[in-house]
Each structure stands twice: as C-alpha cells, then as structure tokens.
Amino acid sequence: MRVLAISDVIVKALYSPAVREIARDADFVVSCGDLPSAYLEYIVSMLDVPLYYVMGNHGGRGGAREFPEGCVNLDGRVVAHNGLLLAGLEGSIRYNDAPRYQYTENEMRRKALSLELKLWLNRLRYGRYLDIFVTHAPPFGIHDEGDAAHQGFRTFLKLIDRYHPDYMLHGHVHVYDNRIVRQSVRGHTLIVNAYGYSLIELVKG
Ligand SMILES: [Zn+2]
C-alpha cells in the first residue's frame, strides 16, 4: 500500500491536475496539519481516496472552513483503513497565549491516555495496537528544534516505545534545506517528516 503524506505548505503541483499523476498509486492520503481545508478538499476530490488528517497548531490556516469536508479527523481516534490501523494526535507544544491546538506536555499526556485505551482495544480486536501514528508535532529529540514552538513531545516517544507503530508521520518542522533529516528510525518505527509531501510505500513490519 502507498500513502501520500502532506504537511505545512501547499505544493503547487499537488494543487493542480498533476496530483493525479504524482499520487496515482496512493491508496490514501494523510495530512499532518497546518494546511488549508480547500487544499485538502481539492486533493481528496481529485484522487478519490480517503484523506485522514490532524490539525496543526495553525488549525485550518485561516481558510473559509476550519475542518475540511469529506476528510477524516484522526485526533484522539483510531481508524482502520484496508486492514491498516491509524491513530492521531493533533497540535503542537504550547508556546504562546493562543492555546487552540497547542498543548503542554501534561495536556498531551492526558490526550494520549484516552487514545491508549483505544490502542488496547485494537490489540484485543486485531492483535496489535496500531500501524501508523499521525501527529503534527514531532517526538521530542527527533526532527524537532530547540526553539519553544518546535520542540517535540516526550509523550510521543513513549507512545512509540510502548506501541511500536510501523510508521509515525508528522509535520510542523519546516524543511528548507535538503540536508535536514526527514526520516529517522526508532526501534520498530520509521518516523517521517511529511513537510511538503512525501510518498511512502508501506511495508508491513
Ligand atoms: Zn505547526
């Protein structure tokens, strides 16, 4: 299976009919946040495959509709797609007084707790917790940055170490330079910064 992961910036080629060519083999789309609803709706209508998303700290980026239509919000939820188990957590670390979609580490831990219950139900039902973990922010110490706004969550590290998703897809950290690391491995998990876009061939671990 193949996933088109998008995040943070509009890629012009994806906002044109060329998206059909670029993402022709994509079975579904994952948005890691900070993208306008209209962009997500365009892509979902052109590709005619499901689009799963989490909100970034900037929400729907000031577009006319905060939540994209015809797309599935993954925040705090688990979703099964063709036998793949997806789960997500939105937002970034809190760094200013506009706390919508911003969470302290403690707040994120609480959000994660209720998600973990659902992961345990997955385990009972499907024999494993999850396959793809979708977030906006990175995990602490992986692809994150030193400034207040771009620090990752320690909570995410714990989730990776406890539940071993095959993939974690995140955004939030902008990649202006090709030398910046976009993929890292931690234990069993391939962590991908989806900034712009990334086509990922999913290999079941
Ligand atoms: Zn962000």
mmCIF file of C-alpha atoms and ligand atoms in Angstrom:
data_model
loop_
_atom_site.group_PDB
_atom_site.id
_atom_site.type_symbol
_atom_site.label_atom_id
_atom_site.label_comp_id
_atom_site.label_asym_id
_atom_site.label_seq_id
_atom_site.Cartn_x
_atom_site.Cartn_y
_atom_site.Cartn_z
ATOM 1 C CA MET A 1 0.000 0.000 0.000
ATOM 2 C CA ARG A 2 1.103 3.519 -0.652
ATOM 3 C CA VAL A 3 0.344 6.730 1.196
ATOM 4 C CA LEU A 4 0.650 10.343 0.100
ATOM 5 C CA ALA A 5 1.650 12.307 3.200
ATOM 6 C CA ILE A 6 1.322 16.096 3.112
ATOM 7 C CA SER A 7 2.016 18.836 5.631
ATOM 8 C CA ASP A 8 2.555 22.509 6.397
ATOM 9 C CA VAL A 9 2.988 24.010 2.920
ATOM 10 C CA ILE A 10 0.950 23.885 -0.248
ATOM 11 C CA VAL A 11 2.802 22.104 -3.034
ATOM 12 C CA LYS A 12 1.652 23.736 -6.280
ATOM 13 C CA ALA A 13 1.887 20.532 -8.292
ATOM 14 C CA LEU A 14 -0.468 18.810 -5.865
ATOM 15 C CA TYR A 15 -2.895 21.724 -6.134
ATOM 16 C CA SER A 16 -3.265 21.062 -9.873
ATOM 17 C CA PRO A 17 -4.465 18.152 -12.025
ATOM 18 C CA ALA A 18 -0.866 16.874 -11.892
ATOM 19 C CA VAL A 19 -1.730 15.487 -8.468
ATOM 20 C CA ARG A 20 -3.393 12.553 -10.230
ATOM 21 C CA GLU A 21 -0.102 11.624 -11.863
ATOM 22 C CA ILE A 22 2.106 12.292 -8.842
ATOM 23 C CA ALA A 23 -0.087 10.319 -6.464
ATOM 24 C CA ARG A 24 -1.578 7.836 -8.916
ATOM 25 C CA ASP A 25 -0.774 4.794 -6.794
ATOM 26 C CA ALA A 26 -1.689 6.325 -3.447
ATOM 27 C CA ASP A 27 -4.270 4.262 -1.554
ATOM 28 C CA PHE A 28 -4.947 7.075 0.849
ATOM 29 C CA VAL A 29 -3.705 10.498 1.941
ATOM 30 C CA VAL A 30 -2.517 11.638 5.360
ATOM 31 C CA SER A 31 -2.286 15.329 6.247
ATOM 32 C CA CYS A 32 -0.101 16.186 9.231
ATOM 33 C CA GLY A 33 -1.595 19.634 9.620
ATOM 34 C CA ASP A 34 -1.292 23.379 9.026
ATOM 35 C CA LEU A 35 -2.863 23.161 5.583
ATOM 36 C CA PRO A 36 -5.986 24.997 4.358
ATOM 37 C CA SER A 37 -9.166 22.949 4.153
ATOM 38 C CA ALA A 38 -9.612 23.888 0.497
ATOM 39 C CA TYR A 39 -6.285 22.258 -0.363
ATOM 40 C CA LEU A 40 -7.204 19.003 1.381
ATOM 41 C CA GLU A 41 -10.626 19.018 -0.236
ATOM 42 C CA TYR A 42 -9.065 19.561 -3.664
ATOM 43 C CA ILE A 43 -6.695 16.636 -3.238
ATOM 44 C CA VAL A 44 -9.365 14.304 -1.895
ATOM 45 C CA SER A 45 -11.714 15.147 -4.745
ATOM 46 C CA MET A 46 -9.006 14.674 -7.402
ATOM 47 C CA LEU A 47 -7.673 11.379 -6.057
ATOM 48 C CA ASP A 48 -10.945 9.918 -4.833
ATOM 49 C CA VAL A 49 -9.241 8.082 -1.970
ATOM 50 C CA PRO A 50 -9.745 8.701 1.763
ATOM 51 C CA LEU A 51 -7.848 11.527 3.436
ATOM 52 C CA TYR A 52 -7.033 11.313 7.141
ATOM 53 C CA TYR A 53 -5.757 14.366 8.955
ATOM 54 C CA VAL A 54 -4.776 16.018 12.194
ATOM 55 C CA MET A 55 -4.858 19.761 12.809
ATOM 56 C CA GLY A 56 -1.602 21.637 13.181
ATOM 57 C CA ASN A 57 -1.109 24.452 15.662
ATOM 58 C CA HIS A 58 -2.393 26.848 12.986
ATOM 59 C CA GLY A 59 -5.661 24.935 12.552
ATOM 60 C CA GLY A 60 -7.216 25.293 9.118
ATOM 61 C CA ARG A 61 -4.776 28.091 8.247
ATOM 62 C CA GLY A 62 -7.421 30.790 8.157
ATOM 63 C CA GLY A 63 -9.400 29.284 5.287
ATOM 64 C CA ALA A 64 -13.155 29.628 4.948
ATOM 65 C CA ARG A 65 -13.765 26.257 6.602
ATOM 66 C CA GLU A 66 -11.771 25.164 9.567
ATOM 67 C CA PHE A 67 -12.458 21.456 9.061
ATOM 68 C CA PRO A 68 -12.066 20.008 5.587
ATOM 69 C CA GLU A 69 -15.145 18.340 4.161
ATOM 70 C CA GLY A 70 -15.004 14.739 3.088
ATOM 71 C CA CYS A 71 -11.889 14.086 5.183
ATOM 72 C CA VAL A 72 -11.461 12.154 8.428
ATOM 73 C CA ASN A 73 -10.111 13.823 11.570
ATOM 74 C CA LEU A 74 -7.768 11.398 13.338
ATOM 75 C CA ASP A 75 -7.227 13.389 16.528
ATOM 76 C CA GLY A 76 -7.692 11.107 19.511
ATOM 77 C CA ARG A 77 -9.139 8.408 17.282
ATOM 78 C CA VAL A 78 -8.198 5.120 15.730
ATOM 79 C CA VAL A 79 -9.366 4.279 12.238
ATOM 80 C CA ALA A 80 -8.971 1.069 10.282
ATOM 81 C CA HIS A 81 -8.206 1.505 6.601
ATOM 82 C CA ASN A 82 -7.939 -1.670 4.498
ATOM 83 C CA GLY A 83 -6.544 -3.556 7.448
ATOM 84 C CA LEU A 84 -4.187 -0.742 8.476
ATOM 85 C CA LEU A 85 -4.679 0.828 11.894
ATOM 86 C CA LEU A 86 -4.222 4.591 12.047
ATOM 87 C CA ALA A 87 -4.297 6.811 15.127
ATOM 88 C CA GLY A 88 -3.577 10.510 15.563
ATOM 89 C CA LEU A 89 -2.881 13.398 17.918
ATOM 90 C CA GLU A 90 -3.183 16.997 16.744
ATOM 91 C CA GLY A 91 -1.394 20.216 17.642
ATOM 92 C CA SER A 92 1.979 21.365 18.878
ATOM 93 C CA ILE A 93 3.627 22.112 22.177
ATOM 94 C CA ARG A 94 2.207 25.252 23.789
ATOM 95 C CA TYR A 95 4.441 28.235 23.099
ATOM 96 C CA ASN A 96 2.179 31.301 23.370
ATOM 97 C CA ASP A 97 -1.196 32.530 24.648
ATOM 98 C CA ALA A 98 -3.225 31.292 21.703
ATOM 99 C CA PRO A 99 -3.680 27.803 23.063
ATOM 100 C CA ARG A 100 -6.019 26.425 20.407
ATOM 101 C CA TYR A 101 -4.271 23.349 19.054
ATOM 102 C CA GLN A 102 -1.404 23.943 21.449
ATOM 103 C CA TYR A 103 -0.845 21.605 24.393
ATOM 104 C CA THR A 104 1.509 21.436 27.317
ATOM 105 C CA GLU A 105 3.323 18.143 27.765
ATOM 106 C CA ASN A 106 0.846 17.279 30.545
ATOM 107 C CA GLU A 107 -2.144 18.080 28.392
ATOM 108 C CA MET A 108 -0.749 15.929 25.606
ATOM 109 C CA ARG A 109 -0.133 13.102 28.059
ATOM 110 C CA ARG A 110 -3.813 13.215 29.011
ATOM 111 C CA LYS A 111 -4.876 13.216 25.370
ATOM 112 C CA ALA A 112 -2.578 10.268 24.791
ATOM 113 C CA LEU A 113 -4.084 8.341 27.699
ATOM 114 C CA SER A 114 -7.532 8.273 26.169
ATOM 115 C CA LEU A 115 -6.009 7.280 22.840
ATOM 116 C CA GLU A 116 -4.110 4.477 24.549
ATOM 117 C CA LEU A 117 -7.377 2.900 25.701
ATOM 118 C CA LYS A 118 -8.369 2.676 22.056
ATOM 119 C CA LEU A 119 -4.999 1.183 21.166
ATOM 120 C CA TRP A 120 -5.576 -1.537 23.744
ATOM 121 C CA LEU A 121 -8.962 -2.242 22.185
ATOM 122 C CA ASN A 122 -7.175 -2.570 18.835
ATOM 123 C CA ARG A 123 -4.862 -5.053 20.452
ATOM 124 C CA LEU A 124 -7.800 -7.156 21.622
ATOM 125 C CA ARG A 125 -9.563 -6.913 18.332
ATOM 126 C CA TYR A 126 -6.752 -7.063 15.785
ATOM 127 C CA GLY A 127 -3.820 -8.451 17.760
ATOM 128 C CA ARG A 128 -1.788 -5.227 17.541
ATOM 129 C CA TYR A 129 -2.031 -1.634 18.696
ATOM 130 C CA LEU A 130 -1.579 0.449 15.550
ATOM 131 C CA ASP A 131 0.354 0.676 12.295
ATOM 132 C CA ILE A 132 0.540 4.393 11.544
ATOM 133 C CA PHE A 133 0.726 7.124 14.151
ATOM 134 C CA VAL A 134 -0.144 10.566 12.734
ATOM 135 C CA THR A 135 0.739 13.792 14.509
ATOM 136 C CA HIS A 136 1.525 17.400 13.697
ATOM 137 C CA ALA A 137 4.424 17.846 16.119
ATOM 138 C CA PRO A 138 7.483 15.587 16.124
ATOM 139 C CA PRO A 139 8.580 13.460 19.060
ATOM 140 C CA PHE A 140 10.995 15.075 21.497
ATOM 141 C CA GLY A 141 14.569 14.929 20.229
ATOM 142 C CA ILE A 142 13.682 13.607 16.766
ATOM 143 C CA HIS A 143 13.430 16.125 13.906
ATOM 144 C CA ASP A 144 12.453 18.770 16.462
ATOM 145 C CA GLU A 145 14.161 22.101 17.048
ATOM 146 C CA GLY A 146 15.436 23.966 20.064
ATOM 147 C CA ASP A 147 13.021 26.917 19.978
ATOM 148 C CA ALA A 148 9.882 26.905 22.116
ATOM 149 C CA ALA A 149 7.461 26.397 19.220
ATOM 150 C CA HIS A 150 9.230 23.469 17.588
ATOM 151 C CA GLN A 151 10.077 21.235 20.489
ATOM 152 C CA GLY A 152 8.640 17.768 20.194
ATOM 153 C CA PHE A 153 6.543 15.859 22.731
ATOM 154 C CA ARG A 154 8.073 13.357 25.129
ATOM 155 C CA THR A 155 4.639 11.747 25.201
ATOM 156 C CA PHE A 156 5.100 10.747 21.556
ATOM 157 C CA LEU A 157 8.379 9.000 22.348
ATOM 158 C CA LYS A 158 6.618 6.956 24.995
ATOM 159 C CA LEU A 159 3.829 6.022 22.607
ATOM 160 C CA ILE A 160 6.364 4.880 20.009
ATOM 161 C CA ASP A 161 8.294 2.839 22.554
ATOM 162 C CA ARG A 162 5.197 1.254 24.041
ATOM 163 C CA TYR A 163 3.062 0.562 20.979
ATOM 164 C CA HIS A 164 5.636 0.188 18.183
ATOM 165 C CA PRO A 165 3.781 1.618 15.187
ATOM 166 C CA ASP A 166 5.483 0.785 11.883
ATOM 167 C CA TYR A 167 5.289 4.452 10.919
ATOM 168 C CA MET A 168 4.951 7.814 12.558
ATOM 169 C CA LEU A 169 4.125 10.697 10.222
ATOM 170 C CA HIS A 170 4.444 14.255 11.468
ATOM 171 C CA GLY A 171 4.913 17.811 10.208
ATOM 172 C CA HIS A 172 5.440 21.168 11.927
ATOM 173 C CA VAL A 173 9.198 21.309 11.346
ATOM 174 C CA HIS A 174 9.883 23.102 8.098
ATOM 175 C CA VAL A 175 12.491 21.677 5.775
ATOM 176 C CA TYR A 176 14.200 24.435 3.807
ATOM 177 C CA ASP A 177 17.389 22.560 3.247
ATOM 178 C CA ASN A 178 17.812 19.106 1.708
ATOM 179 C CA ARG A 179 20.432 18.214 4.285
ATOM 180 C CA ILE A 180 17.839 18.309 7.059
ATOM 181 C CA VAL A 181 16.956 14.812 8.197
ATOM 182 C CA ARG A 182 13.368 13.894 7.325
ATOM 183 C CA GLN A 183 13.380 10.222 8.222
ATOM 184 C CA SER A 184 14.576 8.502 11.370
ATOM 185 C CA VAL A 185 14.232 5.072 12.846
ATOM 186 C CA ARG A 186 13.442 4.451 16.483
ATOM 187 C CA GLY A 187 13.086 0.808 17.466
ATOM 188 C CA HIS A 188 10.493 -0.639 15.141
ATOM 189 C CA THR A 189 9.209 2.724 13.890
ATOM 190 C CA LEU A 190 10.102 4.756 10.813
ATOM 191 C CA ILE A 191 9.482 8.410 11.653
ATOM 192 C CA VAL A 192 8.853 10.665 8.640
ATOM 193 C CA ASN A 193 8.583 14.440 8.498
ATOM 194 C CA ALA A 194 5.922 14.906 5.810
ATOM 195 C CA TYR A 195 6.682 18.628 5.238
ATOM 196 C CA GLY A 196 5.522 19.485 1.701
ATOM 197 C CA TYR A 197 4.795 15.988 0.595
ATOM 198 C CA SER A 198 6.156 12.503 0.763
ATOM 199 C CA LEU A 199 5.073 9.320 -0.995
ATOM 200 C CA ILE A 200 5.645 6.338 1.232
ATOM 201 C CA GLU A 201 5.489 2.703 0.220
ATOM 202 C CA LEU A 202 4.145 0.965 3.284
ATOM 203 C CA VAL A 203 5.977 -2.178 4.230
ATOM 204 C CA LYS A 204 4.306 -4.210 6.911
ATOM 205 C CA GLY A 205 6.848 -4.840 9.672
HETATM 206 ZN ZN ZN B 1 2.969 23.682 13.060
#
